[in-house]
Coordinates of C-alpha atoms in Angstrom, one line a residue:
X719 CA 13.8 -49.6 -39.4
X720 CA 17.2 -48.2 -39.3
X721 CA 15.8 -45.1 -40.9
X722 CA 13.2 -44.5 -38.0
X723 CA 16.2 -44.5 -35.7
X724 CA 17.9 -42.3 -37.5
X725 CA 15.2 -39.7 -37.8
X726 CA 14.4 -40.2 -33.8
X727 CA 18.1 -39.4 -33.1
X728 CA 18.2 -36.3 -35.3
X729 CA 14.9 -35.2 -33.7
X730 CA 16.1 -35.6 -30.2
X731 CA 19.5 -33.8 -31.2
X732 CA 17.4 -30.8 -32.4
X733 CA 15.4 -30.8 -29.2
X734 CA 18.4 -30.9 -27.3
X735 CA 20.1 -28.2 -29.3
X736 CA 16.8 -25.9 -28.7
X737 CA 17.0 -26.4 -25.0
X738 CA 20.7 -25.5 -24.6
X739 CA 21.3 -22.2 -23.0
X740 CA 22.6 -19.8 -25.0
X741 CA 26.3 -18.8 -24.8
X742 CA 27.2 -15.1 -23.5
X743 CA 27.8 -14.2 -27.0
X744 CA 24.3 -15.2 -28.3
X745 CA 22.7 -13.0 -25.2
X746 CA 21.6 -9.8 -26.5
X747 CA 21.8 -6.4 -24.5
X748 CA 18.6 -5.7 -22.2
X749 CA 16.2 -3.6 -23.9
X750 CA 13.0 -2.3 -22.5
X751 CA 9.9 -3.2 -24.4
X752 CA 6.9 -0.8 -25.1
X753 CA 4.5 -2.3 -22.6
X754 CA 7.2 -3.0 -20.0
X755 CA 7.3 -1.2 -16.6
X756 CA 10.5 0.4 -15.9
X757 CA 10.4 1.3 -12.4
X758 CA 8.2 1.1 -9.3
X759 CA 7.0 4.8 -10.0
X760 CA 5.4 3.4 -13.1
X761 CA 3.1 1.0 -11.0
X762 CA -0.2 2.7 -10.0
X763 CA -0.9 2.9 -6.3
X764 CA -3.9 3.1 -4.5
X765 CA -4.7 6.2 -3.0
X766 CA -6.7 4.7 0.3
X767 CA -6.6 1.6 1.9
X768 CA -9.3 -0.7 0.3
X769 CA -9.9 -2.1 4.0
X770 CA -11.8 -0.1 6.5
X771 CA -9.4 0.4 9.5
X772 CA -10.1 -0.9 13.1
X773 CA -11.2 2.0 15.5
X774 CA -12.2 3.0 19.0
X775 CA -15.6 3.7 20.0
X776 CA -16.5 6.6 22.2
X777 CA -16.6 4.4 25.2
X778 CA -13.0 3.2 24.4
X779 CA -14.0 -0.4 23.1
X780 CA -12.1 -1.6 20.0
X781 CA -14.0 -2.4 16.8
X782 CA -12.3 -4.5 14.2
X783 CA -14.5 -4.6 11.0
X784 CA -15.0 -8.3 9.6
X785 CA -13.9 -6.9 6.3
X786 CA -11.0 -5.1 7.6
X787 CA -7.2 -6.0 6.7
X788 CA -7.1 -10.0 7.5
X789 CA -3.7 -9.0 9.6
X790 CA -6.1 -7.6 12.2
X791 CA -8.2 -10.7 12.6
X792 CA -7.1 -12.1 15.9
X793 CA -9.7 -14.8 15.7
X794 CA -8.1 -16.0 12.4
X795 CA -4.3 -16.0 13.4
X796 CA -3.9 -12.2 12.7
X797 CA -2.3 -9.8 15.3
X798 CA -3.0 -10.0 18.9
X799 CA -5.7 -7.5 20.2
X800 CA -2.9 -5.8 22.2
X801 CA -0.9 -5.4 19.2
X802 CA -3.8 -3.7 17.3
X803 CA -4.5 -1.5 20.1
X804 CA -0.8 -0.3 20.4
X805 CA -0.8 0.2 16.6
X806 CA -3.8 2.3 16.7
X807 CA -2.5 4.4 19.6
X808 CA 0.9 5.3 17.9
X809 CA -0.9 6.4 14.7
X810 CA -2.8 8.8 16.9
X811 CA 0.4 10.7 18.1

């Protein structure tokens, strides 16, 4: 039974050593890997919004498409209608 206890203690010690954080001497300098993104400019950006924008009809009424950006959905906790109108008017200028 003593030999099983020794084996268990050795295994526990090995596990503890493998989980310890490395000392600063053990850390290697940072190197970028081939498939790693180096800056924000490497990230592809969409050209246009994937959501249709709210708009005004000819009669002046506001249209908020149900598939527009959820931030415009006042019925679902989004922006207030007044805030949406103000944003759209500020874009026109």
